[in-house]
Coordinates of C-alpha atoms and ligand atoms in Angstrom, one line a residue:
M1 CA 89.4 139.3 94.5
E2 CA 86.4 140.5 96.4
S3 CA 84.3 140.6 93.2
L4 CA 85.5 137.0 92.3
F5 CA 84.3 136.0 95.8
S6 CA 80.9 137.6 95.4
T7 CA 80.6 136.0 91.9
M8 CA 81.2 132.6 93.5
I9 CA 78.6 133.3 96.2
V10 CA 76.1 134.3 93.5
L11 CA 76.8 131.1 91.5
L12 CA 76.4 129.0 94.6
L13 CA 73.1 130.6 95.4
V14 CA 71.9 130.2 91.8
S15 CA 72.8 126.5 91.8
L16 CA 71.2 126.0 95.2
S17 CA 67.9 127.6 94.0
C18 CA 68.0 125.5 90.8
F19 CA 68.5 122.4 92.8
T20 CA 65.6 123.2 95.1
S21 CA 63.2 124.1 92.3
S22 CA 64.0 121.0 90.2
E23 CA 63.8 118.8 93.3
A24 CA 60.5 120.4 94.2
L25 CA 59.2 119.8 90.6
K26 CA 59.6 116.1 91.1
S27 CA 57.2 116.2 94.1
N28 CA 55.3 113.0 94.6
K29 CA 52.4 114.9 96.2
G30 CA 51.1 115.8 92.8
N31 CA 51.2 118.9 90.7
I32 CA 49.2 121.4 88.7
T33 CA 49.8 120.9 85.0
I34 CA 48.9 123.7 82.6
K35 CA 48.6 122.5 79.0
W36 CA 48.4 124.8 75.9
D37 CA 46.9 123.1 72.8
L38 CA 47.2 125.2 69.7
I39 CA 44.0 124.5 67.8
S40 CA 44.2 126.7 64.8
W41 CA 46.3 129.4 63.1
T42 CA 44.9 132.9 62.6
P43 CA 46.3 135.6 60.2
D44 CA 48.6 137.0 63.0
G45 CA 48.7 134.2 65.5
Y46 CA 46.8 131.3 66.9
V47 CA 43.9 130.1 69.0
A48 CA 44.8 127.8 71.9
T49 CA 42.8 125.9 74.5
V50 CA 44.6 126.3 77.9
T51 CA 43.7 123.7 80.5
A52 CA 44.9 123.5 84.1
Y53 CA 44.7 120.0 85.7
N54 CA 44.8 119.6 89.5
Y55 CA 46.8 116.4 89.9
Q56 CA 47.0 116.9 93.7
K57 CA 45.1 114.2 95.6
Q58 CA 44.5 116.3 98.7
R59 CA 44.7 120.0 97.8
S60 CA 41.9 122.0 96.4
I61 CA 42.1 125.5 95.0
P62 CA 39.4 127.4 96.9
S63 CA 37.4 130.5 96.2
P64 CA 38.2 133.2 95.1
G65 CA 40.2 130.9 92.9
W66 CA 43.4 130.6 90.9
T67 CA 45.3 133.2 89.0
M68 CA 47.7 132.5 86.3
S69 CA 50.3 134.7 84.7
W70 CA 53.2 134.5 82.2
S71 CA 55.5 136.6 80.1
W72 CA 55.3 137.0 76.4
T73 CA 58.7 136.9 74.7
S74 CA 57.8 139.4 71.9
K75 CA 54.9 141.8 71.2
E76 CA 52.1 139.3 71.5
V77 CA 48.6 140.5 72.4
I78 CA 45.5 138.7 73.5
W79 CA 42.7 139.5 71.1
S80 CA 40.1 137.6 73.0
I81 CA 39.5 135.0 75.7
V82 CA 36.5 132.7 76.2
G83 CA 36.1 131.4 79.8
A84 CA 38.5 133.6 81.6
Q85 CA 39.7 137.2 81.6
T86 CA 42.8 139.3 82.3
T87 CA 42.8 141.4 85.4
E88 CA 44.2 144.4 83.5
Q89 CA 44.0 145.4 79.8
G90 CA 47.4 147.1 79.8
D91 CA 48.5 149.7 77.2
C92 CA 46.5 149.1 74.0
S93 CA 47.0 152.8 72.8
M94 CA 48.6 151.6 69.6
Y95 CA 45.3 150.1 68.6
N96 CA 42.2 152.1 67.6
E97 CA 39.7 150.0 65.7
N98 CA 39.9 146.4 67.0
M99 CA 40.8 146.6 70.6
P100 CA 42.7 143.6 72.1
H101 CA 41.5 142.1 75.3
S102 CA 45.0 142.6 76.7
C103 CA 48.2 144.2 75.5
S104 CA 50.2 143.5 78.7
S105 CA 53.6 141.8 78.3
K106 CA 52.9 139.9 81.6
P107 CA 49.1 139.2 81.6
T108 CA 47.4 137.9 84.7
L109 CA 44.3 135.8 84.2
V110 CA 41.4 134.8 86.4
D111 CA 38.5 132.4 85.8
L112 CA 35.0 133.7 85.2
L113 CA 32.1 133.1 87.6
P114 CA 29.5 130.3 87.2
S115 CA 26.9 133.0 86.3
T116 CA 28.7 133.7 83.0
P117 CA 26.2 133.4 80.1
F118 CA 26.4 130.0 78.4
N119 CA 27.3 131.5 75.0
Q120 CA 30.4 133.0 76.6
Q121 CA 31.6 129.7 78.1
I122 CA 33.7 126.7 77.0
A123 CA 33.8 123.2 78.6
N124 CA 35.4 123.2 82.1
C125 CA 35.5 127.0 82.4
C126 CA 33.8 129.4 84.7
K127 CA 34.0 127.9 88.1
G128 CA 35.2 131.1 89.8
G129 CA 38.7 129.7 89.9
V130 CA 37.8 126.8 92.1
L131 CA 39.7 123.7 91.1
K132 CA 39.1 120.5 93.1
P133 CA 41.5 117.5 93.1
G134 CA 41.3 115.5 89.9
L135 CA 39.4 118.2 88.0
E136 CA 40.4 120.7 85.3
S137 CA 39.8 124.3 84.5
A138 CA 40.0 125.6 80.9
F139 CA 39.7 128.7 78.7
Q140 CA 40.3 129.5 75.1
I141 CA 42.6 132.3 74.0
A142 CA 43.2 134.1 70.7
V143 CA 46.8 135.4 70.5
G144 CA 48.0 138.0 68.0
N145 CA 51.5 139.2 66.9
A146 CA 52.5 135.6 67.6
G147 CA 53.9 134.0 64.5
D148 CA 51.7 131.8 62.4
S149 CA 53.5 128.4 62.1
V150 CA 55.3 125.9 64.3
K151 CA 58.6 127.5 63.2
T152 CA 57.7 131.1 64.1
V153 CA 55.5 130.9 67.1
R154 CA 57.0 131.6 70.5
M155 CA 56.1 129.9 73.8
P156 CA 55.1 132.1 76.7
V157 CA 57.6 131.8 79.6
N158 CA 57.9 132.5 83.4
F159 CA 54.6 130.9 84.4
M160 CA 53.1 131.7 87.8
F161 CA 50.1 129.9 89.2
T162 CA 48.8 131.2 92.5
A163 CA 45.9 130.2 94.8
P164 CA 44.5 131.7 98.0
K165 CA 47.1 131.1 100.7
Q166 CA 49.1 128.7 98.5
Q167 CA 52.3 129.3 96.7
Y168 CA 53.3 127.3 93.7
V169 CA 56.6 127.0 91.7
C170 CA 56.3 126.5 88.0
G171 CA 58.9 124.8 85.8
P172 CA 59.8 125.9 82.2
T173 CA 57.4 125.7 79.3
K174 CA 58.0 122.5 77.4
N175 CA 57.1 121.7 73.8
V176 CA 55.5 118.2 74.1
R177 CA 53.9 115.6 71.9
P178 CA 50.7 117.2 70.5
T179 CA 47.5 116.2 72.2
R180 CA 45.3 113.7 70.3
F181 CA 41.6 114.4 70.4
I182 CA 39.0 111.7 69.7
T183 CA 35.8 112.9 68.0
A184 CA 32.4 112.3 69.7
D185 CA 31.6 109.4 67.4
K186 CA 35.0 107.9 68.3
R187 CA 35.7 107.4 64.6
R188 CA 38.3 110.0 64.0
V189 CA 41.4 111.3 65.8
T190 CA 42.6 114.9 65.4
R191 CA 45.8 116.5 66.7
A192 CA 46.7 119.8 68.3
L193 CA 49.0 121.8 66.0
M194 CA 51.4 122.1 69.0
T195 CA 51.2 121.4 72.7
W196 CA 53.1 123.1 75.5
N197 CA 53.1 121.8 79.1
I198 CA 54.0 123.7 82.3
T199 CA 54.2 121.8 85.6
C200 CA 53.7 123.7 88.9
V201 CA 54.1 122.2 92.4
F202 CA 52.9 123.4 95.7
H203 CA 55.8 125.2 97.5
K204 CA 54.3 126.5 100.8
A205 CA 51.3 127.9 102.5
T206 CA 51.2 131.7 102.7
Ligands
NAG1 C1 52.1 115.5 87.4 O1 51.2 114.6 88.0 C2 50.8 113.6 87.1 C3 49.7 112.8 87.8 O2 50.2 112.3 89.1 C4 51.9 112.7 86.7 O3 51.5 111.7 85.8 C5 52.9 113.6 86.0 O4 54.1 112.9 85.6 C6 53.4 114.8 86.9 N1 54.2 115.7 86.1 C7 55.5 115.9 86.5 C8 56.3 116.8 85.6 O5 56.0 115.5 87.5
NAG2 C1 51.3 117.3 79.1 O1 50.1 117.4 79.9 C2 49.0 116.5 79.6 C3 47.9 116.9 80.6 O2 48.3 116.7 81.9 C4 49.5 115.1 79.8 O3 48.4 114.3 79.4 C5 50.7 114.8 78.9 O4 51.1 113.5 79.1 C6 51.8 115.8 79.2 N1 52.9 115.6 78.3 C7 54.1 115.4 78.7 C8 55.2 115.1 77.7 O5 54.4 115.5 79.9

């Protein structure tokens, strides 16, 4: 009887917290949207451009900037990143020749500084994590052990986006309509192989 009662309490709490986070995700005060565009397949995974858009009209992400983290669902590794870095490499002791940038199952990423050499930048990277309203912040990531087709690839989950003195709540990773890219001469449209969106909303000041 007592255990039935505590189960009910737990269910109640779970449904309450689901309610608050899904309500919060419909905030009309804007959001941070993180978009993963898979650009190409590699022998053991893919290359993706990851872009965080600040769709909040008032709120800026100040220095020392944003951090982003997620969980891989299998044995994915990050071979390399252009325009950002993980804060820890994690345990890459299984590798000896080519060393991944990160072997952590829950990598945490930060932006690079504006002083980063130009040949190690991509468009919209390297602002020291500062993200003003209406602007975007991007990096490019090469993921290994990741499946190599739309059928076998796995989306990262449990996104967290944090900023100095600001707490955000992120929703689930969603497989959305692939982004269309228009070439510089505007005469050709290409498509991402897959696109995943994650929406995060401001929860509270910390
Ligand atoms: C995030 O904000 C943008 C811009 O205001 C809006 O178009 C989009 O629908 C929002 N996303 C969600 C999931 O609320
Ligand atoms: C995914 O995010 C991008 C960038 O904010 C947006 O343009 C696109 O409409 C979003 N897709 C969906 C289905 O929300």
